[in-house]
Coordinates of N, CA and C and ligand atoms in Angstrom, one line a residue:
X22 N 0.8 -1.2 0.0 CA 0.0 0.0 0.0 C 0.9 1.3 0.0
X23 N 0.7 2.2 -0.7 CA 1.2 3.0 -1.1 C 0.9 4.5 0.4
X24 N 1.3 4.6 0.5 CA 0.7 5.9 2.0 C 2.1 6.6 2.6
X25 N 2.1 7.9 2.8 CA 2.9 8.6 3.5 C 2.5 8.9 5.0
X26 N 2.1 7.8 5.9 CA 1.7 8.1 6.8 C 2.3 7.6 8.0
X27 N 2.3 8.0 9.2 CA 2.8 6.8 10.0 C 1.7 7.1 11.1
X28 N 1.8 6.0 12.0 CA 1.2 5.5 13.1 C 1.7 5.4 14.5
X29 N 1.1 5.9 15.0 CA 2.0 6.3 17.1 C 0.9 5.6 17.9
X30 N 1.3 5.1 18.5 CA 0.6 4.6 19.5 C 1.2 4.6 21.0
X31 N 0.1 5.4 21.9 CA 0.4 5.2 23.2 C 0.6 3.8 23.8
X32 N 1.2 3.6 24.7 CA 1.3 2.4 25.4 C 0.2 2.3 25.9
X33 N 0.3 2.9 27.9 CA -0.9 2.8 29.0 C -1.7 3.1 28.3
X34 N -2.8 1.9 28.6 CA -4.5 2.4 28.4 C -5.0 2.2 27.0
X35 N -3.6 2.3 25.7 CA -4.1 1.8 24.9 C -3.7 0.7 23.9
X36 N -2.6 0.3 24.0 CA -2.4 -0.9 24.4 C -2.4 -2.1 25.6
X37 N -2.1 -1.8 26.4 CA -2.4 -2.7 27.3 C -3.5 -1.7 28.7
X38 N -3.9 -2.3 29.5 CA -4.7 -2.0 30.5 C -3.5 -1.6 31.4
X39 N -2.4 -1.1 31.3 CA -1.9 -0.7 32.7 C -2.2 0.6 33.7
X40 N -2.9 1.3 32.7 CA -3.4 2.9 33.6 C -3.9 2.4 34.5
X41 N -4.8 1.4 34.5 CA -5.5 0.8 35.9 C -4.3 0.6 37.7
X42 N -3.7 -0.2 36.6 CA -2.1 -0.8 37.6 C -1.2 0.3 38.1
X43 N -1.2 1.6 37.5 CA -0.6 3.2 37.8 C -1.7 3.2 38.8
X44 N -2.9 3.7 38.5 CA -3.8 4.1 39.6 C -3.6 3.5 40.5
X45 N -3.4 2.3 40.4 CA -3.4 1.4 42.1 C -2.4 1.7 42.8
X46 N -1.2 2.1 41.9 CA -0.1 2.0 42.8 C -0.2 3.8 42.8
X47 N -0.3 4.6 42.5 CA -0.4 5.8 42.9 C -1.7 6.2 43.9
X48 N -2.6 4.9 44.2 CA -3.7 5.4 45.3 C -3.0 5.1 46.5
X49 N -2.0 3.4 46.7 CA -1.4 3.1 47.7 C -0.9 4.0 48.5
X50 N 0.1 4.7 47.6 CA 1.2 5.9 47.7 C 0.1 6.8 48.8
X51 N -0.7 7.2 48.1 CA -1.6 8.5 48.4 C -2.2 7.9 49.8
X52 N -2.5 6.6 49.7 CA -3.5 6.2 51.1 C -2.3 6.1 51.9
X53 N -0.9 5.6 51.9 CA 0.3 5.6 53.0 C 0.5 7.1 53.2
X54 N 0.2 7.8 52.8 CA 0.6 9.6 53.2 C -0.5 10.1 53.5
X55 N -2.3 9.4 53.9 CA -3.0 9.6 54.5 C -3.7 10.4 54.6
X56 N -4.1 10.0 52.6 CA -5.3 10.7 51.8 C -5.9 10.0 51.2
X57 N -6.8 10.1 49.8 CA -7.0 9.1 48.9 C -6.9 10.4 47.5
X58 N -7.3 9.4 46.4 CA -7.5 10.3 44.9 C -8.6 9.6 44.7
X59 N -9.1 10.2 43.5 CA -10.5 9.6 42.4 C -10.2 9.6 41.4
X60 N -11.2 8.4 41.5 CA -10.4 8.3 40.0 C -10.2 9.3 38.7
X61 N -11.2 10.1 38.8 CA -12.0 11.6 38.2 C -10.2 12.3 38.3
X62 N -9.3 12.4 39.4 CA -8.2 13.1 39.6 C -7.6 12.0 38.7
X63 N -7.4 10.9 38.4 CA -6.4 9.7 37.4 C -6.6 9.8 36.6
X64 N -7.9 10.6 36.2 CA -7.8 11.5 34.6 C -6.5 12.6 34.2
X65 N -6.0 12.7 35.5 CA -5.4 13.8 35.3 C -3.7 13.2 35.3
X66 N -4.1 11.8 35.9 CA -2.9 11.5 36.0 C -2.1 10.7 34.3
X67 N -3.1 10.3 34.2 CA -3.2 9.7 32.4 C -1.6 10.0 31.5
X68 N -0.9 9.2 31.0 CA 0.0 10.1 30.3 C 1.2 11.1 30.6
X69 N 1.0 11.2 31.8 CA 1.9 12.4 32.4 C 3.2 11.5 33.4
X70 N 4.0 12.0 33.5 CA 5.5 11.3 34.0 C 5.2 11.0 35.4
X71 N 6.1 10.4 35.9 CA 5.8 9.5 37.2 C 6.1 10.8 38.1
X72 N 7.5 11.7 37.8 CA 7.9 13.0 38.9 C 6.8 14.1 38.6
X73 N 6.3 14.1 37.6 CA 4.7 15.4 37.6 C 3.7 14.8 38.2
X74 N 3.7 13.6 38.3 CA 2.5 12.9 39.0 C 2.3 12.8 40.4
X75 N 3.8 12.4 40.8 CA 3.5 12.2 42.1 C 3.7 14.2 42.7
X76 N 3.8 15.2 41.8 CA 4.2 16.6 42.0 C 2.6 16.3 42.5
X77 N 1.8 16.2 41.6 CA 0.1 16.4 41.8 C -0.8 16.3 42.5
X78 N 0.1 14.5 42.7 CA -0.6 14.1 43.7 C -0.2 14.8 45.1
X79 N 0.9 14.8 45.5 CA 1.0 16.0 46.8 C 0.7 17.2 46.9
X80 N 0.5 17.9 45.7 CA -0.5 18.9 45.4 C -1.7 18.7 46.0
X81 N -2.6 17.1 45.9 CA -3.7 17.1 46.2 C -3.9 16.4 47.7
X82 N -2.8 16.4 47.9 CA -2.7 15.6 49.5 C -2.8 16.9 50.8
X83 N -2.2 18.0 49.6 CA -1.4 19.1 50.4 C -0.6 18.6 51.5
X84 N 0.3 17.9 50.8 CA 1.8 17.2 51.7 C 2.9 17.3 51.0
X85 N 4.3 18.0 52.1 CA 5.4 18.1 51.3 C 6.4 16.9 51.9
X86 N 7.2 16.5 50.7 CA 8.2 16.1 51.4 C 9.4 16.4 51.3
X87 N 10.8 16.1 51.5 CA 12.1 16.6 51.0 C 12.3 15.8 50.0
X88 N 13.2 16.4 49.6 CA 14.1 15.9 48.2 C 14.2 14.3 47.8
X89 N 14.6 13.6 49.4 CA 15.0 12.4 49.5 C 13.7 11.4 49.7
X90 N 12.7 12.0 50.6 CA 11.6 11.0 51.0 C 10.8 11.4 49.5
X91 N 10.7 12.4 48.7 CA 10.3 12.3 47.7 C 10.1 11.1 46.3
X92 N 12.0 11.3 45.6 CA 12.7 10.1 45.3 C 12.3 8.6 46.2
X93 N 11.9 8.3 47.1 CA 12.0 7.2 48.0 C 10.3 7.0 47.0
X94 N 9.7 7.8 47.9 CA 7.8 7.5 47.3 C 8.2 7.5 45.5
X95 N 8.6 7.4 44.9 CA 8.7 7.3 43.6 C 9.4 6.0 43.2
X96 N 10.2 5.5 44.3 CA 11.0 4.3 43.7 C 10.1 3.3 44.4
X97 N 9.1 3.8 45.6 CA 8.3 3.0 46.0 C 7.2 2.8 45.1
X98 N 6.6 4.0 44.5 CA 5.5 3.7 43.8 C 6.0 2.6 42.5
X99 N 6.9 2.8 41.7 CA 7.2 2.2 40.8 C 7.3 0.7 41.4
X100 N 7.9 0.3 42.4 CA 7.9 -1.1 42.8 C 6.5 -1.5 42.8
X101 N 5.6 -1.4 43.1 CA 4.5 -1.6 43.0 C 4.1 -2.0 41.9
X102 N 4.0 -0.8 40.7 CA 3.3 -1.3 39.9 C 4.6 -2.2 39.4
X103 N 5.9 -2.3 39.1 CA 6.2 -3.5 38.9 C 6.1 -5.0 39.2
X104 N 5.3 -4.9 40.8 CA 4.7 -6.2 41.1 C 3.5 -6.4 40.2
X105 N 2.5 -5.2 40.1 CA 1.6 -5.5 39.0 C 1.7 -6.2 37.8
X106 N 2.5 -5.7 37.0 CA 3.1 -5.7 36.1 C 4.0 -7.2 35.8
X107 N 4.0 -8.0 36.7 CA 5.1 -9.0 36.6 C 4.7 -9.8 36.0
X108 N 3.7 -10.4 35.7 CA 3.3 -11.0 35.4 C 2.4 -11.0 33.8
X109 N 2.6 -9.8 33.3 CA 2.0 -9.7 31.8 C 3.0 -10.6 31.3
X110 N 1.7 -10.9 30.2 CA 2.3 -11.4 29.0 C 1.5 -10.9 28.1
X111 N 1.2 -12.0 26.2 CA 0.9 -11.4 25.4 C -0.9 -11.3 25.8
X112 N -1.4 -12.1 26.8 CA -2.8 -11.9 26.6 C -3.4 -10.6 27.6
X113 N -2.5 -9.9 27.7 CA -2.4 -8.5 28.3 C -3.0 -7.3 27.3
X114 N -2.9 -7.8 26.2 CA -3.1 -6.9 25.2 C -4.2 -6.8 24.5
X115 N -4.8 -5.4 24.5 CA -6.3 -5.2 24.6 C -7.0 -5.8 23.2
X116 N -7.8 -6.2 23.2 CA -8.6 -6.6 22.1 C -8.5 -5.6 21.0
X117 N -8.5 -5.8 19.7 CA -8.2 -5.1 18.8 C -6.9 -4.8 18.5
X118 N -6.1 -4.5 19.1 CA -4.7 -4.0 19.3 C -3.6 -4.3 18.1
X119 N -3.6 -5.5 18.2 CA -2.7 -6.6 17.8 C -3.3 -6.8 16.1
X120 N -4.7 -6.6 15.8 CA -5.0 -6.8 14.3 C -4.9 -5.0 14.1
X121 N -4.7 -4.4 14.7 CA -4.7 -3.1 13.7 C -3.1 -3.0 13.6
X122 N -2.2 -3.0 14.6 CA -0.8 -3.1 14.1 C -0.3 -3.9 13.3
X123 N -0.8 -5.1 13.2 CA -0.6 -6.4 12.4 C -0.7 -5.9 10.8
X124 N -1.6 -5.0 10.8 CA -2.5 -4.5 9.2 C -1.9 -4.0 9.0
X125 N -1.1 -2.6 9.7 CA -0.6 -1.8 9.1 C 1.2 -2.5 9.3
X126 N 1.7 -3.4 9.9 CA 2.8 -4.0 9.5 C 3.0 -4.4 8.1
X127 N 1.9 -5.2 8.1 CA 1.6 -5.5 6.7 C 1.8 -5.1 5.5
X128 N 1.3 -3.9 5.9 CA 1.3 -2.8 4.8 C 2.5 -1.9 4.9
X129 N 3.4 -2.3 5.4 CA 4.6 -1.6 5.6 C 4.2 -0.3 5.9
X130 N 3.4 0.2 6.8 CA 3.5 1.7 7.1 C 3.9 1.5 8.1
X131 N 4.7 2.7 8.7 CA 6.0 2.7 9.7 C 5.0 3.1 10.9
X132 N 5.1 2.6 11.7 CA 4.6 2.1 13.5 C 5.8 2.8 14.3
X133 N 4.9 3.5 15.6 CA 6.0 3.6 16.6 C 5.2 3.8 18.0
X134 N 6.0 3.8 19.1 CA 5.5 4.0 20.2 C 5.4 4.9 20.6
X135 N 4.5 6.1 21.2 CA 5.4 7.5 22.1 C 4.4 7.0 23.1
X136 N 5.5 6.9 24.2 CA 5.1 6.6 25.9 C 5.9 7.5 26.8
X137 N 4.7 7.8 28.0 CA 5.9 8.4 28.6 C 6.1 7.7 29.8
X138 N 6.1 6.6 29.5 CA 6.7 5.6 30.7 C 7.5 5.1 30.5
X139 N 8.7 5.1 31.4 CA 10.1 4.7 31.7 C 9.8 2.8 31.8
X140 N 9.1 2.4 31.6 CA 9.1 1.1 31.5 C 8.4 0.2 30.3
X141 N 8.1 1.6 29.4 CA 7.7 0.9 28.2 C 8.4 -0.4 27.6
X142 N 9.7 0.0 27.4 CA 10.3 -0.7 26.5 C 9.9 -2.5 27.5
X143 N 10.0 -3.0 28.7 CA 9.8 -4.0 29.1 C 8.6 -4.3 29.0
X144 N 7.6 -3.8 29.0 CA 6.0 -4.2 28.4 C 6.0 -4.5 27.1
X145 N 6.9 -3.9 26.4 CA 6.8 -4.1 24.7 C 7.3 -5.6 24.6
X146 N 8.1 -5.7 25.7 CA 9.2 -7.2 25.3 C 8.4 -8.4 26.1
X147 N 8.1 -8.3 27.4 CA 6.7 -9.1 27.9 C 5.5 -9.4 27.1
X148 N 5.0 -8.2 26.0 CA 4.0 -8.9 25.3 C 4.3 -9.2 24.1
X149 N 5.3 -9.1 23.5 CA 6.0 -9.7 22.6 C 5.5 -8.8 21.3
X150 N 5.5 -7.9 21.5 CA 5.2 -6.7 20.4 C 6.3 -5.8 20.6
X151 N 7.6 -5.8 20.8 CA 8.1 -4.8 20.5 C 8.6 -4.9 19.0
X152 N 9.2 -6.0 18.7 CA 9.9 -6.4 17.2 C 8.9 -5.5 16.1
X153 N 7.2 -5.6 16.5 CA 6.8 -4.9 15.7 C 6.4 -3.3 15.6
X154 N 7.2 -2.9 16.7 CA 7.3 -1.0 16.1 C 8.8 -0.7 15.5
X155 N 9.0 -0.1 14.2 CA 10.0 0.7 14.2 C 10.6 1.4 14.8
X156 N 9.9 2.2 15.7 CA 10.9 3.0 16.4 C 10.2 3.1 17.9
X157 N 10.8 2.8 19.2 CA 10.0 3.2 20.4 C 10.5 4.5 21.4
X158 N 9.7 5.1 21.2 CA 10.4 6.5 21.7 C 9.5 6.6 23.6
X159 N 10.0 6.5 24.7 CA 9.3 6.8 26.0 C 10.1 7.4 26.4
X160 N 9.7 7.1 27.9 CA 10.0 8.2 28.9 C 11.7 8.3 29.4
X161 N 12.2 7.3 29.0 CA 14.0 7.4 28.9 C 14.3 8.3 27.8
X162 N 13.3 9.1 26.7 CA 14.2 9.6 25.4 C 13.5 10.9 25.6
X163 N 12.8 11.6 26.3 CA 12.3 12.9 26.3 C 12.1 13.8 27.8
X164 N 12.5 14.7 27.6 CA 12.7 15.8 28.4 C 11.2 16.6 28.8
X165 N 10.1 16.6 27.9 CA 9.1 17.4 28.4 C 8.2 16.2 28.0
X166 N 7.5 16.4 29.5 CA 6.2 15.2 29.5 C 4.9 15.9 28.9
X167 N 4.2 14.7 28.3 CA 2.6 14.9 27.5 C 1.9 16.0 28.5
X168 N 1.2 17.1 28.3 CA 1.0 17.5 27.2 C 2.1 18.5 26.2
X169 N 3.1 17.9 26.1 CA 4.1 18.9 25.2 C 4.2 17.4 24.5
X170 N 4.4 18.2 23.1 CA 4.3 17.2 22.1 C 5.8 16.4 21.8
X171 N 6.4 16.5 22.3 CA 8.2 16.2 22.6 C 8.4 14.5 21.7
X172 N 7.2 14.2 22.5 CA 7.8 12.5 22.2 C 6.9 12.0 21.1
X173 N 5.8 12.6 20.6 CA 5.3 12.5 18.9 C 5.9 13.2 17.9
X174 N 6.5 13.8 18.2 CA 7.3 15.0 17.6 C 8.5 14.2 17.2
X175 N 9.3 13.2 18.2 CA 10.5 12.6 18.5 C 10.7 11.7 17.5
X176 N 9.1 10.8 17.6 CA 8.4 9.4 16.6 C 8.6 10.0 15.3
X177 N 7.8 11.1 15.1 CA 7.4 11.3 13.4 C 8.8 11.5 13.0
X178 N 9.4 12.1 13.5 CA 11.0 12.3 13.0 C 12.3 11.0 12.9
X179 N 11.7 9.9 13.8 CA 12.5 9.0 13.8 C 12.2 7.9 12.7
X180 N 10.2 8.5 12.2 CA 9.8 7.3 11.1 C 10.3 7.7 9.6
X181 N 10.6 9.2 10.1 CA 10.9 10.1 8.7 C 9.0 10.3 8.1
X182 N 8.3 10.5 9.3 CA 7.1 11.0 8.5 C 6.8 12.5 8.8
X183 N 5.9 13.8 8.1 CA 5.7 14.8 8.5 C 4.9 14.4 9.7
X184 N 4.8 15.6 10.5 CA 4.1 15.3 11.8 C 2.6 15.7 11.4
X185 N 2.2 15.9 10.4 CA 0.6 16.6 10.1 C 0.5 15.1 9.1
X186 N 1.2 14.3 8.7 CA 0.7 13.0 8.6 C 0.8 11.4 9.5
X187 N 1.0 11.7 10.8 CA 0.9 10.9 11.9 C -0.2 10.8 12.4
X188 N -0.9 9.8 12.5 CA -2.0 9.7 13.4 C -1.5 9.2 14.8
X189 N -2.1 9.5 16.0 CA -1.9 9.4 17.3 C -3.3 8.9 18.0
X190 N -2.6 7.3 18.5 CA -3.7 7.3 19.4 C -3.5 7.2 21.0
X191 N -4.3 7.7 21.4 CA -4.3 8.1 22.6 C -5.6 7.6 24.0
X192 N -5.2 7.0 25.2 CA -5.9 7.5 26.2 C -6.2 8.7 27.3
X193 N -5.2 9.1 27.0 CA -5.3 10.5 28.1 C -5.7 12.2 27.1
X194 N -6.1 12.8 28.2 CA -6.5 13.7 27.6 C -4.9 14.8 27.6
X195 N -4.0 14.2 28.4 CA -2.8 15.4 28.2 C -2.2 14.7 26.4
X196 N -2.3 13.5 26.4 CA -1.7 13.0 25.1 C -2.5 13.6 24.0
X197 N -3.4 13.3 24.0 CA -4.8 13.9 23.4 C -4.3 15.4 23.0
X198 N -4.0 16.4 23.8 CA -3.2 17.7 23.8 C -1.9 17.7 22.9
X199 N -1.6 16.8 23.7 CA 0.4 16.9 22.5 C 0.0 16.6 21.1
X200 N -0.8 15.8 21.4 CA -1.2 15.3 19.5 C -1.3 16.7 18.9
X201 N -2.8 16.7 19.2 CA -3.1 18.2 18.2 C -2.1 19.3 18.5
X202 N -0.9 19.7 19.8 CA -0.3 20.2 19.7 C 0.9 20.1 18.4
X203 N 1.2 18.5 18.2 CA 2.2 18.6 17.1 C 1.2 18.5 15.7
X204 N 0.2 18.8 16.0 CA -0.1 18.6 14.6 C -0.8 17.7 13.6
X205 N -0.8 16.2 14.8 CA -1.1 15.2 14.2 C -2.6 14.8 14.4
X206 N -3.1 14.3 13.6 CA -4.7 13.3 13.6 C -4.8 12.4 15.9
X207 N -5.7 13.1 16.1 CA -5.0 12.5 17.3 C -7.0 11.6 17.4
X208 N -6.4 10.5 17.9 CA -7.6 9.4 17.8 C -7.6 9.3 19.1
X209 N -8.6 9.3 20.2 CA -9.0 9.3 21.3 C -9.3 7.5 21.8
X210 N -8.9 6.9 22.9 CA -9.6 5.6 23.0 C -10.3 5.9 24.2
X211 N -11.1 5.3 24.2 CA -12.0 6.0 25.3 C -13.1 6.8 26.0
X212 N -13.2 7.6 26.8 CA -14.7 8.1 26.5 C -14.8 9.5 26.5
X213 N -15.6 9.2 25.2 CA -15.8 10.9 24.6 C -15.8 11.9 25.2
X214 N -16.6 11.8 26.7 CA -16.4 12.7 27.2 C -15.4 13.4 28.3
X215 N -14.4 12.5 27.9 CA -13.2 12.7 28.9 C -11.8 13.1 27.1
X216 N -12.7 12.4 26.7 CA -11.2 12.6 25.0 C -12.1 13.8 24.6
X217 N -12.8 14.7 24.8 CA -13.3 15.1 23.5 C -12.8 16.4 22.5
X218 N -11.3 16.8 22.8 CA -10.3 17.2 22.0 C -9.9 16.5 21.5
X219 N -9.9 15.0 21.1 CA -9.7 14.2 19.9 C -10.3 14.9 18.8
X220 N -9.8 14.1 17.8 CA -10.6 14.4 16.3 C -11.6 13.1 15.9
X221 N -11.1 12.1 16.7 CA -12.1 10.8 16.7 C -12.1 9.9 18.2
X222 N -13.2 9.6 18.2 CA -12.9 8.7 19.6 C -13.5 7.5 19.8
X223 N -13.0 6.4 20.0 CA -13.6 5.1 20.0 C -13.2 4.3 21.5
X224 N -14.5 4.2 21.8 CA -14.3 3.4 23.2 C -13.7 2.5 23.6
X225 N -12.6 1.5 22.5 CA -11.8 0.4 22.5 C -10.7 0.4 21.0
X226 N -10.4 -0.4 21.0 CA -9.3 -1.0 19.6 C -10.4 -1.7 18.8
X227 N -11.7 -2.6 19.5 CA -12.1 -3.4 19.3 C -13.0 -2.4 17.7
X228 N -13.6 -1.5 17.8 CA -14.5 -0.7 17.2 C -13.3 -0.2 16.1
X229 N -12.1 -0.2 16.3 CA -11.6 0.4 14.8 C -11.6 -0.5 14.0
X230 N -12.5 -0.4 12.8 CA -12.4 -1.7 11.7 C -11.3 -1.0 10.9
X231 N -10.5 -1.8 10.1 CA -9.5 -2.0 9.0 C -10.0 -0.6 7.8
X232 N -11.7 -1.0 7.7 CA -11.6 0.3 6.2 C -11.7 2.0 7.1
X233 N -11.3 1.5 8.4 CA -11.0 2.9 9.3 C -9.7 3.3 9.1
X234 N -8.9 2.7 9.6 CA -7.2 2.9 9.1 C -7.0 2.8 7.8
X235 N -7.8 2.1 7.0 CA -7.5 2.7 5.8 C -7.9 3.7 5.2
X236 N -8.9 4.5 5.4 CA -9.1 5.8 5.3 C -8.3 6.4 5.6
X237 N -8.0 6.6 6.9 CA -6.7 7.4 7.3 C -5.9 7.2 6.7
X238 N -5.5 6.4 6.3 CA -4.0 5.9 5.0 C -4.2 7.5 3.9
X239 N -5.2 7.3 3.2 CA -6.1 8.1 2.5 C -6.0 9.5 2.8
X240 N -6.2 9.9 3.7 CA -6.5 11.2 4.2 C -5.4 12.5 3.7
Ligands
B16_15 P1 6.3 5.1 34.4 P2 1.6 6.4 28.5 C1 2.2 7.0 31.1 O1 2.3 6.1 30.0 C2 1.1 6.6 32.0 O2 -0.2 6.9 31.4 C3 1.2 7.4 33.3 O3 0.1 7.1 34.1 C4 2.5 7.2 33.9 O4 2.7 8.0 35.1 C5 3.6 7.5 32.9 O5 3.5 6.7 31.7 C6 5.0 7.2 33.5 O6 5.1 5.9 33.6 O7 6.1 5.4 35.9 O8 6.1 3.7 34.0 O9 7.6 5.7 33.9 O10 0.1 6.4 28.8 O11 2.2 7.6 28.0 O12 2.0 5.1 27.7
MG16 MG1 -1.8 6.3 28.0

């Protein structure tokens, strides 16, 4: 297939279910420091780096700590969700997922990741989908977290595509941001009324059929 386009895909939330596994391990966090969040607030946490997150969430605790006990709740939170996390494999991966990358491998249009999780790259290799992105760009390769468009910006440049022909899909509404920030088709997963600065929004992987992405090919 003939197309100058490329394809980004978030990790959390839209490949695998792990936003859930962040929320748990950032409620823990929050209930050991002797508060709680909503999940309504893990909208906000969506997409955004583990050190702006846990900034937020002490924002919403109104609790400070030092420098050191800071770093400590961060290497703690992360252990956590790495116990979550231990145990993925490939049936981790959300329905739909795996036939819309499959299609567009197919079709040789260039695939990539933009995550801003520092642990993408070992989810990609646990579910045995990394071999199929071209290029994985997360939270080890960028300096400004979602919503700054840094790391779709990073992708289009690494597939060699213009960034006004990338599509971006997205769960969070800060990703959701960087997208249309760089320019790109930004595809919402999730619910409209939490995406609704998408340009499209679909409640799963499962609802994108094939003559969808191929439109977009098109576009
Ligand atoms: P880590 P995404 C984001 O990944 C998550 O949505 C967000 O909840 C998390 O805080 C962030 O990665 C950093 O993750 O702690 O694993 O480095 O949605 O951009 O794929
Ligand atoms: Mg996400």
């Amino acid at each position: 297939m003939n197309s100058n386009k490329g394809f980004i895909f978030d990790l959390d939330g839209v490949i695998v279910d792990t936003a859930n596994y962040h929320f748990l391990a950032w409620r823990k966090l929050a209930n050991n420091l002797g508060f709680d969040i909503t999940e309504a607030q893990n909208e906000k946490l969506k997409g955004v780096s583990r050190v702006r997150s846990l900034e937020q969430i002490l924002e919403w605790g109104n609790v400070s700590l030092s420098q050191d006990e800071f770093m400590e709740q961060m290497a703690l939170k992360n252990d956590n969700y790495l116990t979550y996390i231990s145990t993925m494999d490939s049936t981790a991966i959300l329905p739909g997922v795996s036939r819309a990358i499959d299609h567009l491998v197919e079709n040789n249009i260039p695939v990539a990741l933009g995550s801003a999780s520092k642990n993408a790259r070992s989810i990609l290799e646990r579910t045995g989908l990394y071999h199929k992105f071209n290029t994985v760009v997360d939270g080890n390769d960028v300096n400004k977290a979602k919503p700054n468009p840094e790391v779709f910006l990073i992708a289009a440049s690494k597939l060699k595509v213009e960034p006004s022909n990338c599509v971006v899909f997205e769960d969070s509404q800060a990703g959701v941001k960087a997208a249309n920030t760089a320019n790109m088709i930004s595809i919402g997963i999730g619910d409209k009324k939490v995406l609704g600065e998408a340009q499209h929004v679909f409640p799963n992987f499962d609802e994108i059929d094939t003559e969808f992405i191929n439109k977009l090919l098109k576009v």
